[in-house]
Tab-separated table of C-alpha atoms and ligand atoms in Angstrom:
chain	number	residue	atom	x	y	z
A	722	MET	CA	-116.545	-179.579	4.845
A	723	ASP	CA	-115.163	-176.726	3.027
A	724	THR	CA	-116.211	-173.279	4.298
A	725	PRO	CA	-118.574	-171.419	1.418
A	726	GLN	CA	-116.809	-168.479	-0.080
A	727	THR	CA	-118.639	-165.130	0.857
A	728	ALA	CA	-118.569	-163.273	-2.850
A	729	THR	CA	-117.119	-159.786	-2.054
A	730	TYR	CA	-117.957	-157.369	-4.793
A	731	LYS	CA	-118.370	-153.764	-5.011
A	732	GLU	CA	-121.161	-152.319	-7.449
A	733	PRO	CA	-119.973	-148.843	-9.038
A	734	ALA	CA	-121.944	-146.032	-7.840
A	735	PRO	CA	-123.889	-144.319	-10.561
A	736	PRO	CA	-121.799	-142.258	-12.741
A	737	ILE	CA	-121.496	-138.877	-11.851
A	738	ASP	CA	-121.044	-136.428	-15.006
A	739	LYS	CA	-118.422	-133.815	-15.034
A	740	GLY	CA	-119.850	-130.305	-13.868
A	741	SER	CA	-123.449	-131.612	-13.299
A	742	PRO	CA	-125.818	-131.003	-10.411
A	743	LEU	CA	-124.938	-134.384	-9.175
A	744	GLU	CA	-121.117	-133.538	-8.922
A	745	SER	CA	-122.241	-130.487	-7.106
A	746	MET	CA	-124.142	-131.941	-4.677
A	747	MET	CA	-121.635	-134.797	-4.253
A	748	GLN	CA	-118.682	-132.469	-3.465
A	749	ARG	CA	-121.064	-130.575	-0.668
A	750	PHE	CA	-121.998	-133.993	0.443
A	751	ASP	CA	-118.234	-134.983	0.513
A	752	VAL	CA	-117.100	-132.151	2.807
A	753	ALA	CA	-120.054	-132.845	5.271
A	754	ALA	CA	-119.230	-136.284	5.426
A	755	GLU	CA	-115.458	-135.634	6.002
A	756	ILE	CA	-116.076	-133.306	8.750
A	757	LEU	CA	-118.966	-135.681	10.282
A	758	GLY	CA	-116.384	-138.485	10.114
A	759	LEU	CA	-119.079	-140.480	8.338
A	760	GLU	CA	-118.274	-144.160	8.565
A	761	GLU	CA	-117.500	-145.471	5.332
A	762	GLY	CA	-120.591	-148.178	4.979
A	763	VAL	CA	-122.892	-145.346	5.790
A	764	TYR	CA	-121.454	-142.848	3.328
A	765	GLU	CA	-121.544	-145.557	0.681
A	766	TYR	CA	-125.279	-146.208	1.499
A	767	LEU	CA	-126.286	-142.650	1.601
A	768	LYS	CA	-124.458	-141.506	-1.627
A	769	ARG	CA	-126.268	-143.797	-3.590
A	770	PRO	CA	-130.025	-143.530	-4.769
A	771	VAL	CA	-132.190	-146.534	-3.359
A	772	ARG	CA	-134.270	-147.238	-6.487
A	773	GLN	CA	-134.070	-145.456	-9.810
A	774	TYR	CA	-136.521	-145.984	-12.850
A	775	ILE	CA	-136.362	-145.024	-16.440
A	776	VAL	CA	-139.675	-145.119	-18.226
A	777	SER	CA	-140.696	-145.032	-21.948
A	778	ILE	CA	-143.980	-142.932	-22.648
A	779	PRO	CA	-145.567	-143.680	-25.767
A	780	ILE	CA	-148.150	-140.828	-26.842
A	781	GLN	CA	-150.667	-140.401	-29.757
A	782	MET	CA	-150.286	-136.756	-30.488
A	783	ASP	CA	-153.145	-134.532	-31.920
A	784	ASP	CA	-152.031	-134.824	-35.142
A	785	GLY	CA	-151.718	-138.594	-34.973
A	786	ARG	CA	-148.167	-139.355	-34.826
A	787	ILE	CA	-146.680	-141.627	-32.181
A	788	GLU	CA	-143.964	-140.096	-30.096
A	789	VAL	CA	-142.348	-141.719	-27.331
A	790	PHE	CA	-141.060	-139.412	-24.418
A	791	GLU	CA	-138.673	-140.498	-21.641
A	792	GLY	CA	-139.606	-140.258	-17.989
A	793	TYR	CA	-137.417	-140.594	-14.728
A	794	ARG	CA	-138.191	-141.180	-11.163
A	795	VAL	CA	-135.576	-141.549	-8.555
A	796	ILE	CA	-135.960	-142.745	-5.096
A	797	HIS	CA	-132.691	-141.344	-3.335
A	798	ASN	CA	-133.477	-142.288	0.277
A	799	GLU	CA	-136.343	-143.796	2.609
A	800	VAL	CA	-134.692	-144.082	5.900
A	801	MET	CA	-136.558	-141.281	7.217
A	802	GLY	CA	-139.955	-141.892	5.931
A	803	PRO	CA	-142.015	-142.251	2.252
A	804	SER	CA	-139.793	-140.480	-0.076
A	805	LYS	CA	-141.267	-137.041	-1.482
A	806	GLY	CA	-140.486	-134.930	-4.305
A	807	GLY	CA	-141.436	-132.980	-7.394
A	808	ILE	CA	-141.959	-134.022	-11.214
A	809	ARG	CA	-140.511	-131.936	-13.558
A	810	TYR	CA	-141.050	-131.374	-17.474
A	811	ALA	CA	-138.147	-130.180	-19.502
A	812	PRO	CA	-136.755	-130.780	-22.645
A	813	ASP	CA	-133.134	-131.309	-21.126
A	814	VAL	CA	-133.617	-133.117	-18.104
A	815	ASN	CA	-131.987	-136.201	-17.591
A	816	ILE	CA	-131.326	-138.983	-14.837
A	817	SER	CA	-128.270	-137.514	-13.756
A	818	GLU	CA	-129.917	-134.182	-12.513
A	819	ILE	CA	-132.916	-136.145	-11.189
A	820	ARG	CA	-130.634	-137.928	-8.730
A	821	ALA	CA	-129.283	-134.941	-7.601
A	822	LEU	CA	-132.474	-133.640	-7.233
A	823	ALA	CA	-133.676	-136.393	-5.519
A	824	ALA	CA	-130.723	-136.605	-3.182
A	825	TRP	CA	-131.329	-132.850	-2.183
A	826	MET	CA	-134.604	-133.773	-1.409
A	827	THR	CA	-133.562	-136.016	1.206
A	828	TRP	CA	-131.401	-133.410	2.851
A	829	LYS	CA	-133.927	-130.709	2.568
A	830	CYS	CA	-136.642	-133.067	4.446
A	831	ALA	CA	-134.095	-133.897	7.069
A	832	VAL	CA	-133.017	-129.977	7.538
A	833	VAL	CA	-136.563	-128.768	7.952
A	834	GLY	CA	-137.044	-131.759	10.127
A	835	ILE	CA	-140.158	-133.422	8.526
A	836	PRO	CA	-140.561	-137.159	8.092
A	837	PHE	CA	-139.808	-138.028	4.710
A	838	GLY	CA	-137.182	-139.510	2.521
A	839	GLY	CA	-135.936	-138.013	-0.850
A	840	ALA	CA	-137.260	-138.598	-4.308
A	841	LYS	CA	-137.658	-136.499	-7.736
A	842	GLY	CA	-139.167	-137.515	-10.897
A	843	GLY	CA	-139.274	-136.145	-14.486
A	844	VAL	CA	-140.209	-136.321	-18.225
A	845	ARG	CA	-138.104	-135.247	-20.722
A	846	CYS	CA	-140.700	-132.807	-23.030
A	847	ASP	CA	-141.068	-129.208	-23.686
A	848	PRO	CA	-144.910	-128.472	-22.128
A	849	ALA	CA	-144.247	-124.946	-24.210
A	850	LYS	CA	-144.864	-127.339	-27.487
A	851	LEU	CA	-147.431	-129.525	-26.224
A	852	THR	CA	-151.235	-129.386	-26.068
A	853	ARG	CA	-153.133	-129.681	-22.966
A	854	VAL	CA	-154.480	-132.974	-24.376
A	855	GLU	CA	-150.966	-134.378	-24.984
A	856	LEU	CA	-149.574	-132.799	-21.618
A	857	GLU	CA	-152.660	-134.958	-19.996
A	858	LYS	CA	-151.910	-138.078	-21.920
A	859	ILE	CA	-148.070	-137.849	-20.762
A	860	THR	CA	-149.027	-137.206	-17.289
A	861	ARG	CA	-151.372	-140.289	-17.076
A	862	ARG	CA	-149.144	-142.476	-18.951
A	863	TYR	CA	-146.157	-141.774	-16.814
A	864	THR	CA	-148.176	-141.987	-13.557
A	865	ALA	CA	-149.349	-145.515	-15.078
A	866	ASN	CA	-145.832	-146.512	-15.542
A	867	LEU	CA	-144.808	-145.879	-11.828
A	868	ILE	CA	-148.136	-147.096	-10.353
A	869	ASP	CA	-146.389	-149.519	-8.085
A	870	VAL	CA	-143.987	-146.828	-6.978
A	871	PHE	CA	-146.263	-144.097	-6.114
A	872	GLY	CA	-148.456	-144.040	-2.589
A	873	PRO	CA	-149.399	-142.188	0.101
A	874	ASP	CA	-147.051	-144.341	2.187
A	875	LYS	CA	-144.517	-145.234	-0.290
A	876	ASP	CA	-143.556	-142.212	-2.709
A	877	ILE	CA	-145.383	-138.926	-3.194
A	878	PRO	CA	-144.977	-136.667	-6.197
A	879	ALA	CA	-145.337	-132.878	-6.187
A	880	PRO	CA	-145.437	-130.288	-8.662
A	881	ASP	CA	-141.797	-128.775	-9.763
A	882	MET	CA	-140.433	-127.038	-13.030
A	883	ASN	CA	-143.128	-126.731	-15.642
A	884	THR	CA	-145.751	-128.822	-13.802
A	885	ASN	CA	-148.679	-127.455	-11.536
A	886	GLU	CA	-151.933	-128.333	-9.680
A	887	GLN	CA	-153.443	-129.453	-12.944
A	888	ILE	CA	-150.819	-131.900	-13.503
A	889	MET	CA	-151.108	-133.081	-9.799
A	890	ALA	CA	-154.538	-133.890	-10.321
A	891	TRP	CA	-154.093	-135.636	-13.403
A	892	VAL	CA	-151.479	-137.829	-11.293
A	893	LEU	CA	-153.934	-138.371	-8.463
A	894	ASP	CA	-156.703	-139.352	-10.844
A	895	THR	CA	-154.719	-142.000	-12.712
A	896	PHE	CA	-153.308	-143.221	-9.717
A	897	SER	CA	-156.881	-143.493	-8.184
A	898	MET	CA	-158.303	-145.128	-11.154
A	899	HIS	CA	-155.855	-148.129	-10.835
A	900	THR	CA	-156.258	-148.414	-7.122
A	901	ARG	CA	-160.250	-148.184	-7.134
A	902	ARG	CA	-160.363	-145.417	-4.767
A	903	THR	CA	-159.709	-141.708	-4.393
A	904	GLU	CA	-156.035	-141.233	-3.113
A	905	ASN	CA	-155.872	-137.674	-2.133
A	906	ALA	CA	-152.500	-138.280	-0.195
A	907	VAL	CA	-150.909	-139.751	-3.295
A	908	VAL	CA	-149.603	-136.198	-4.822
A	909	THR	CA	-149.050	-132.740	-3.137
A	910	GLY	CA	-149.627	-129.233	-4.191
A	911	LYS	CA	-152.808	-130.324	-6.152
A	912	PRO	CA	-155.976	-128.224	-6.361
A	913	LEU	CA	-157.732	-127.444	-2.969
A	914	ILE	CA	-160.939	-128.520	-4.318
A	915	LEU	CA	-159.083	-132.238	-4.460
A	916	GLY	CA	-157.973	-131.786	-0.776
A	917	GLY	CA	-154.970	-129.674	-1.719
A	918	SER	CA	-153.619	-127.216	1.449
A	919	LEU	CA	-154.367	-123.467	1.668
A	920	GLY	CA	-150.803	-122.033	1.431
A	921	ARG	CA	-149.313	-124.495	-0.687
A	922	ARG	CA	-148.766	-122.716	-3.958
A	923	GLU	CA	-147.098	-119.562	-2.177
A	924	ALA	CA	-145.072	-122.065	0.301
A	925	THR	CA	-141.750	-122.097	-1.343
A	926	GLY	CA	-141.648	-118.166	-1.857
A	927	ARG	CA	-142.823	-117.741	1.892
A	928	GLY	CA	-139.888	-119.861	3.226
A	929	VAL	CA	-137.532	-117.892	0.608
A	930	MET	CA	-138.885	-114.852	2.621
A	931	VAL	CA	-138.455	-116.232	5.919
A	932	SER	CA	-134.990	-117.071	4.818
A	933	THR	CA	-134.060	-113.917	3.800
A	934	LEU	CA	-135.273	-111.951	6.636
A	935	GLY	CA	-133.112	-114.295	8.686
A	936	ALA	CA	-130.368	-113.655	6.713
A	937	LEU	CA	-130.910	-109.755	6.757
A	938	GLU	CA	-131.132	-109.886	10.297
A	939	LYS	CA	-127.770	-111.904	10.531
A	940	VAL	CA	-125.785	-109.264	7.966
A	941	GLY	CA	-127.537	-106.160	10.094
A	942	MET	CA	-129.593	-105.205	7.331
A	943	GLU	CA	-133.204	-103.932	7.619
A	944	PRO	CA	-136.041	-105.649	5.057
A	945	LYS	CA	-137.149	-102.123	4.474
A	946	GLY	CA	-135.262	-100.555	1.254
A	947	ALA	CA	-133.408	-103.821	0.758
A	948	ARG	CA	-132.796	-103.960	-2.921
A	949	VAL	CA	-133.806	-107.448	-4.123
A	950	VAL	CA	-133.021	-109.083	-7.581
A	951	VAL	CA	-135.023	-112.452	-8.369
A	952	GLN	CA	-134.169	-114.620	-11.013
A	953	GLY	CA	-137.238	-116.648	-12.603
A	954	PHE	CA	-140.417	-115.734	-12.233
A	955	GLY	CA	-142.296	-118.856	-11.903
A	956	ASN	CA	-144.368	-120.114	-8.768
A	957	VAL	CA	-141.082	-119.706	-6.660
A	958	GLY	CA	-139.602	-116.373	-8.254
A	959	SER	CA	-142.953	-114.637	-8.651
A	960	VAL	CA	-144.153	-115.401	-5.145
A	961	SER	CA	-140.602	-114.775	-3.326
A	962	ALA	CA	-140.549	-111.108	-4.972
A	963	GLN	CA	-144.099	-110.509	-4.053
A	964	LEU	CA	-143.802	-111.479	-0.212
A	965	LEU	CA	-140.543	-109.471	0.068
A	966	GLN	CA	-141.746	-106.644	-1.407
A	967	GLU	CA	-144.661	-106.806	0.993
A	968	GLN	CA	-141.848	-106.957	3.730
A	969	GLY	CA	-140.574	-103.592	2.457
A	970	CYS	CA	-137.822	-104.887	-0.191
A	971	VAL	CA	-137.394	-102.964	-3.405
A	972	ILE	CA	-137.566	-105.388	-6.269
A	973	VAL	CA	-134.830	-104.052	-8.541
A	974	GLY	CA	-134.448	-106.844	-11.283
A	975	ILE	CA	-136.819	-109.833	-12.424
A	976	SER	CA	-135.913	-112.304	-15.288
A	977	ASP	CA	-137.512	-115.347	-16.953
A	978	ILE	CA	-136.538	-117.711	-19.722
A	979	SER	CA	-137.389	-115.110	-22.225
A	980	GLY	CA	-135.665	-112.158	-21.048
A	981	ALA	CA	-134.165	-110.141	-18.023
A	982	PHE	CA	-135.312	-106.465	-16.855
A	983	SER	CA	-133.936	-104.390	-14.349
A	984	ASN	CA	-135.600	-101.072	-12.767
A	985	THR	CA	-134.010	-99.511	-9.674
A	986	ARG	CA	-137.011	-97.382	-9.146
A	987	GLY	CA	-138.875	-100.849	-8.090
A	988	ILE	CA	-140.685	-103.296	-10.631
A	989	ASP	CA	-144.438	-103.510	-10.534
A	990	LEU	CA	-144.801	-107.007	-9.736
A	991	GLY	CA	-148.631	-106.918	-10.498
A	992	ASP	CA	-148.181	-105.549	-13.964
A	993	ALA	CA	-145.553	-108.086	-14.575
A	994	SER	CA	-147.573	-110.987	-13.702
A	995	ALA	CA	-150.512	-109.634	-15.647
A	996	HIS	CA	-148.037	-109.754	-18.675
A	997	VAL	CA	-146.964	-113.126	-18.085
A	998	GLU	CA	-150.837	-114.624	-17.245
A	999	ARG	CA	-151.457	-113.014	-21.156
A	1000	HIS	CA	-148.478	-113.802	-23.026
A	1001	GLY	CA	-146.999	-116.910	-21.199
A	1002	THR	CA	-143.271	-115.215	-20.169
A	1003	LEU	CA	-142.107	-111.667	-19.459
A	1004	ASP	CA	-140.933	-111.537	-23.387
A	1005	GLY	CA	-141.759	-107.796	-24.457
A	1006	TRP	CA	-142.861	-106.550	-20.942
A	1007	LYS	CA	-142.325	-102.793	-20.648
A	1008	GLY	CA	-141.787	-102.406	-17.090
A	1009	GLY	CA	-137.995	-102.306	-16.876
A	1010	ASP	CA	-134.962	-101.882	-18.791
A	1011	VAL	CA	-133.736	-105.010	-21.015
A	1012	ILE	CA	-130.815	-106.311	-19.623
A	1013	SER	CA	-128.960	-109.948	-20.475
A	1014	GLN	CA	-129.449	-112.937	-18.250
A	1015	GLN	CA	-125.922	-112.442	-16.700
A	1016	GLU	CA	-126.203	-108.984	-16.062
A	1017	LEU	CA	-129.080	-109.641	-13.806
A	1018	LEU	CA	-127.214	-111.723	-11.763
A	1019	GLU	CA	-124.732	-109.507	-11.422
A	1020	LEU	CA	-126.933	-106.184	-10.451
A	1021	ASP	CA	-126.066	-104.058	-7.630
A	1022	CYS	CA	-128.282	-105.261	-4.936
A	1023	ASP	CA	-128.376	-106.688	-1.424
A	1024	VAL	CA	-130.112	-109.516	-2.122
A	1025	LEU	CA	-130.292	-112.158	-4.971
A	1026	VAL	CA	-132.793	-114.762	-5.114
A	1027	PRO	CA	-132.147	-117.535	-8.204
A	1028	ALA	CA	-135.167	-119.220	-8.487
A	1029	ALA	CA	-134.988	-120.659	-11.659
A	1030	ARG	CA	-132.390	-123.753	-12.407
A	1031	GLU	CA	-129.301	-125.293	-11.525
A	1032	ASP	CA	-125.830	-124.241	-12.057
A	1033	GLN	CA	-126.868	-120.498	-12.646
A	1034	ILE	CA	-124.074	-119.121	-10.362
A	1035	THR	CA	-120.840	-120.338	-11.877
A	1036	PRO	CA	-117.641	-119.370	-10.828
A	1037	GLU	CA	-117.200	-116.699	-13.104
A	1038	VAL	CA	-120.651	-115.065	-12.154
A	1039	ALA	CA	-119.659	-115.775	-8.654
A	1040	ALA	CA	-116.941	-112.865	-8.834
A	1041	ARG	CA	-119.078	-110.485	-10.031
A	1042	VAL	CA	-122.091	-110.829	-8.036
A	1043	LYS	CA	-122.662	-107.584	-5.920
A	1044	ALA	CA	-125.440	-109.175	-3.496
A	1045	ARG	CA	-124.778	-109.405	0.239
A	1046	VAL	CA	-126.944	-112.147	0.568
A	1047	ILE	CA	-128.061	-115.057	-1.963
A	1048	THR	CA	-131.022	-116.824	-1.024
A	1049	GLU	CA	-131.498	-119.983	-3.286
A	1050	GLY	CA	-134.810	-120.653	-4.247
A	1051	ALA	CA	-134.009	-122.812	-6.602
A	1052	ASN	CA	-132.464	-126.204	-6.283
A	1053	GLY	CA	-129.023	-126.240	-6.776
A	1054	PRO	CA	-128.506	-122.723	-8.464
A	1055	THR	CA	-125.064	-122.547	-7.430
A	1056	MET	CA	-122.058	-124.512	-8.426
A	1057	ALA	CA	-119.734	-126.323	-5.645
A	1058	ALA	CA	-116.874	-124.616	-7.538
A	1059	ALA	CA	-118.553	-121.199	-6.947
A	1060	ASP	CA	-118.862	-121.597	-3.141
A	1061	LEU	CA	-115.325	-120.588	-2.181
A	1062	ILE	CA	-115.577	-117.257	-4.216
A	1063	LEU	CA	-118.895	-116.374	-2.689
A	1064	GLN	CA	-117.503	-117.182	0.955
A	1065	GLU	CA	-114.637	-115.084	0.479
A	1066	LYS	CA	-116.570	-112.166	-0.726
A	1067	GLY	CA	-118.474	-112.602	2.351
A	1068	ILE	CA	-121.564	-113.362	0.737
A	1069	LEU	CA	-124.101	-114.983	3.004
A	1070	VAL	CA	-125.710	-117.948	1.209
A	1071	ILE	CA	-128.868	-119.280	2.410
A	1072	PRO	CA	-128.507	-122.710	0.723
A	1073	ASP	CA	-131.269	-124.392	-1.204
A	1074	ILE	CA	-132.040	-127.280	1.190
A	1075	LEU	CA	-132.723	-124.839	3.605
A	1076	ALA	CA	-133.939	-121.611	1.660
A	1077	ASN	CA	-136.734	-123.685	-0.250
A	1078	SER	CA	-137.932	-126.174	2.176
A	1079	GLY	CA	-141.301	-123.873	2.661
A	1080	GLY	CA	-142.806	-126.224	-0.342
A	1081	VAL	CA	-142.191	-129.459	1.055
A	1082	THR	CA	-143.186	-128.267	4.759
A	1083	VAL	CA	-146.342	-127.356	3.522
A	1084	SER	CA	-146.699	-130.479	1.156
A	1085	TYR	CA	-146.131	-132.318	4.622
A	1086	PHE	CA	-148.873	-130.439	6.269
A	1087	GLU	CA	-151.059	-131.477	3.096
A	1088	TRP	CA	-150.186	-134.811	3.131
A	1089	VAL	CA	-151.035	-134.567	7.061
A	1090	GLN	CA	-154.454	-132.493	6.416
A	1091	ASP	CA	-155.454	-135.184	3.776
A	1092	ARG	CA	-154.942	-138.427	5.900
A	1093	VAL	CA	-156.919	-136.768	8.971
A	1094	GLY	CA	-159.557	-135.524	6.742
A	1095	TYR	CA	-159.417	-132.121	8.462
A	1096	PHE	CA	-158.221	-128.939	6.969
A	1097	TRP	CA	-156.313	-125.887	8.116
A	1098	SER	CA	-157.031	-122.351	8.024
A	1099	LEU	CA	-154.231	-120.228	6.073
A	1100	GLN	CA	-153.166	-118.549	9.143
A	1101	ARG	CA	-152.523	-121.728	10.860
A	1102	VAL	CA	-150.701	-123.102	7.751
A	1103	ASN	CA	-148.314	-119.729	7.372
A	1104	ARG	CA	-147.979	-119.965	10.737
A	1105	ARG	CA	-146.469	-123.328	11.452
A	1106	LEU	CA	-144.166	-122.909	8.382
A	1107	GLU	CA	-142.826	-119.851	9.385
A	1108	ARG	CA	-142.187	-121.150	12.721
A	1109	MET	CA	-140.433	-124.365	11.389
A	1110	MET	CA	-138.792	-122.490	8.809
A	1111	ARG	CA	-137.046	-120.137	11.377
A	1112	THR	CA	-136.302	-123.436	13.684
A	1113	ALA	CA	-134.576	-124.696	11.024
A	1114	PHE	CA	-132.706	-121.440	9.608
A	1115	ASP	CA	-131.337	-121.430	13.459
A	1116	ALA	CA	-130.543	-124.865	13.505
A	1117	VAL	CA	-128.387	-124.466	10.327
A	1118	TYR	CA	-126.891	-121.380	11.532
A	1119	LYS	CA	-126.049	-122.705	14.574
A	1120	SER	CA	-124.337	-125.899	12.651
A	1121	ALA	CA	-122.344	-123.728	10.477
A	1122	GLU	CA	-121.016	-121.526	13.674
A	1123	GLN	CA	-120.309	-124.810	15.504
A	1124	HIS	CA	-118.478	-126.051	12.711
A	1125	LYS	CA	-116.694	-123.021	11.452
A	1126	VAL	CA	-118.210	-123.655	7.658
A	1127	THR	CA	-120.667	-122.004	5.688
A	1128	MET	CA	-124.257	-122.424	6.088
A	1129	ARG	CA	-124.618	-124.690	3.456
A	1130	ILE	CA	-122.054	-127.317	4.824
A	1131	GLY	CA	-123.512	-126.524	8.102
A	1132	ALA	CA	-126.958	-127.690	6.444
A	1133	TYR	CA	-125.560	-130.866	4.830
A	1134	ILE	CA	-123.785	-131.698	8.211
A	1135	LEU	CA	-127.176	-131.138	9.972
A	1136	ALA	CA	-128.986	-133.286	7.210
A	1137	ILE	CA	-126.534	-135.854	7.104
A	1138	ASP	CA	-126.085	-136.551	10.934
A	1139	LYS	CA	-129.765	-137.034	11.239
A	1140	VAL	CA	-130.456	-139.471	8.500
A	1141	ALA	CA	-127.025	-141.283	9.377
A	1142	ARG	CA	-128.263	-141.309	13.030
A	1143	THR	CA	-131.891	-142.747	12.133
A	1144	LEU	CA	-130.154	-145.448	9.635
A	1145	LYS	CA	-128.119	-146.877	12.615
A	1146	VAL	CA	-130.945	-147.218	14.923
A	1147	ARG	CA	-132.772	-148.700	12.274
A	1148	GLY	CA	-129.989	-151.180	11.206
A	1149	ILE	CA	-129.184	-152.520	7.951
A	1150	TYR	CA	-131.727	-155.090	6.850
A	1151	ALA	CA	-130.314	-158.618	5.482
B	992	NAD	P1	-141.646	-122.546	-12.714
B	992	NAD	O1	-141.748	-123.507	-14.211
B	992	NAD	O2	-143.042	-122.419	-11.927
B	992	NAD	O3	-140.912	-121.418	-13.125
B	992	NAD	C1	-139.247	-121.516	-13.366
B	992	NAD	C2	-139.013	-120.140	-14.003
B	992	NAD	O4	-137.741	-119.810	-13.844
B	992	NAD	C3	-140.018	-119.465	-15.189
B	992	NAD	O5	-140.155	-117.978	-15.232
B	992	NAD	C4	-139.065	-119.770	-16.085
B	992	NAD	O6	-139.086	-118.899	-17.321
B	992	NAD	C5	-137.622	-119.162	-15.641
B	992	NAD	N1	-136.623	-119.797	-16.071
B	992	NAD	C6	-136.119	-121.210	-16.307
B	992	NAD	N2	-134.737	-121.369	-16.927
B	992	NAD	C7	-134.155	-119.865	-16.817
B	992	NAD	C8	-133.120	-118.995	-17.306
B	992	NAD	N3	-132.140	-120.270	-17.515
B	992	NAD	N4	-132.811	-117.961	-17.044
B	992	NAD	C9	-133.945	-117.498	-16.228
B	992	NAD	N5	-135.174	-117.920	-16.088
B	992	NAD	C10	-135.361	-119.350	-16.375
B	992	NAD	O7	-140.735	-123.557	-11.898
B	992	NAD	P2	-140.793	-123.290	-10.273
B	992	NAD	O8	-141.697	-124.083	-9.267
B	992	NAD	O9	-140.745	-121.725	-9.653
B	992	NAD	O10	-139.183	-123.763	-9.694
B	992	NAD	C11	-138.263	-122.856	-9.793
B	992	NAD	C12	-136.943	-123.452	-8.909
B	992	NAD	O11	-137.285	-123.904	-7.481
B	992	NAD	C13	-136.565	-125.125	-9.516
B	992	NAD	O12	-135.108	-125.324	-9.225
B	992	NAD	C14	-137.291	-125.848	-8.597
B	992	NAD	O13	-136.753	-127.119	-8.516
B	992	NAD	C15	-137.180	-125.104	-7.199
B	992	NAD	N6	-138.235	-125.460	-6.038
B	992	NAD	C16	-139.624	-125.760	-6.477
B	992	NAD	C17	-140.325	-125.514	-5.646
B	992	NAD	C18	-141.773	-125.493	-5.884
B	992	NAD	O14	-142.665	-125.717	-4.828
B	992	NAD	N7	-142.506	-125.077	-6.957
B	992	NAD	C19	-140.202	-125.862	-4.260
B	992	NAD	C20	-138.305	-126.119	-4.078
B	992	NAD	C21	-137.841	-125.750	-5.174
């Protein structure tokens, strides 16, 4: 009898758009994989998401029209545990961006040492143009579409750009209605009253602060008097600015989608926050000189904290950045093509997968507290967060020194090695 022929075929990895965040992520992944000597099969496994969903979200708008939105959820990897990652609402969000963000979550969780894999979600919509009722309907329909994907032991969403505690509450409620029991641990970053964690809202900014202090120490600078510029004045940007100011730094520039401002005497953050509270954005704020978005990134300062979106530090911007330290509060704010320029200028970059991992770390604490049903004090949350961030910072710094690479590549090496070793121990199910 003839031996049966085994069909061998290679399914192509998802296409990578030129100049996209996914390409930036993959370029760093490739460098780290090469240094690690990653086995080809493991490389192929880790570069692809394990599952991807595109869902259609039809909504009856307030004026009676039916509008159809598109939603995404990408599970990049779950070797280390249930997948974890935020949900972003933006008019230009797309599956390629979500794939990059999902992979970053895998690496981020591994860098900071929490037992989660990586995922990310998004809905293509402009929340600024939606009413609260429409936003709630979108959130609930998106969740209902992904009801079999989410779960406290499966895939756990959190807030990201343009999503917040209220949206997490609607995700929780919709999920709980379908499963017929209240599932607090299905989302993190939810309101305290629903089993949220103290310190979660400030966690990413607190991690940015801890990373920045670590970086200043490495470049021999004191936090007191260090001039800081922060791009983005949402959750991450505003809290990072506030906590760095509390450490003695002087915030000399801030921005949001509506505009950028500088003030060498130091920004009055309380006044800026009150303006955003009243008007929704910084537009029309009188607390600083109005400058362009690009000028903000190029201001004379010691620390630059990009905390808005991907691809803000292009090679052109990198050539003009004056900061000594860049702490990446946002995911993917630096294009891969800018890395070398920053390195040659001697700028110490604390990469996103380390610098903004405070958010997912306290999300992990929140998930643990929900599952145990016992809630920690703010002091305990902050103390544990700061300890984990500092340990991760030191490990990444050591990895970078050991391999003679930037902290970014050092972080990727650490993360990929950890996930690859776990994968090998688990083995390949077939
Ligand atoms: P957010 O929606 O609260 O705030 C985003 C801010 O960026 C807003 O002030 C917005 O006006 C501004 N912005 C958007 N586009 C801009 C542009 N082109 N130029 C200048 N400002 C711009 O979002 P967030 O939660 O603060 O997230 C910001 C970044 O941090 C994102 O990359 C997100 O993925 C990342 N991040 C967030 C968390 C978290 O816990 N929220 C955790 C890790 C990483």
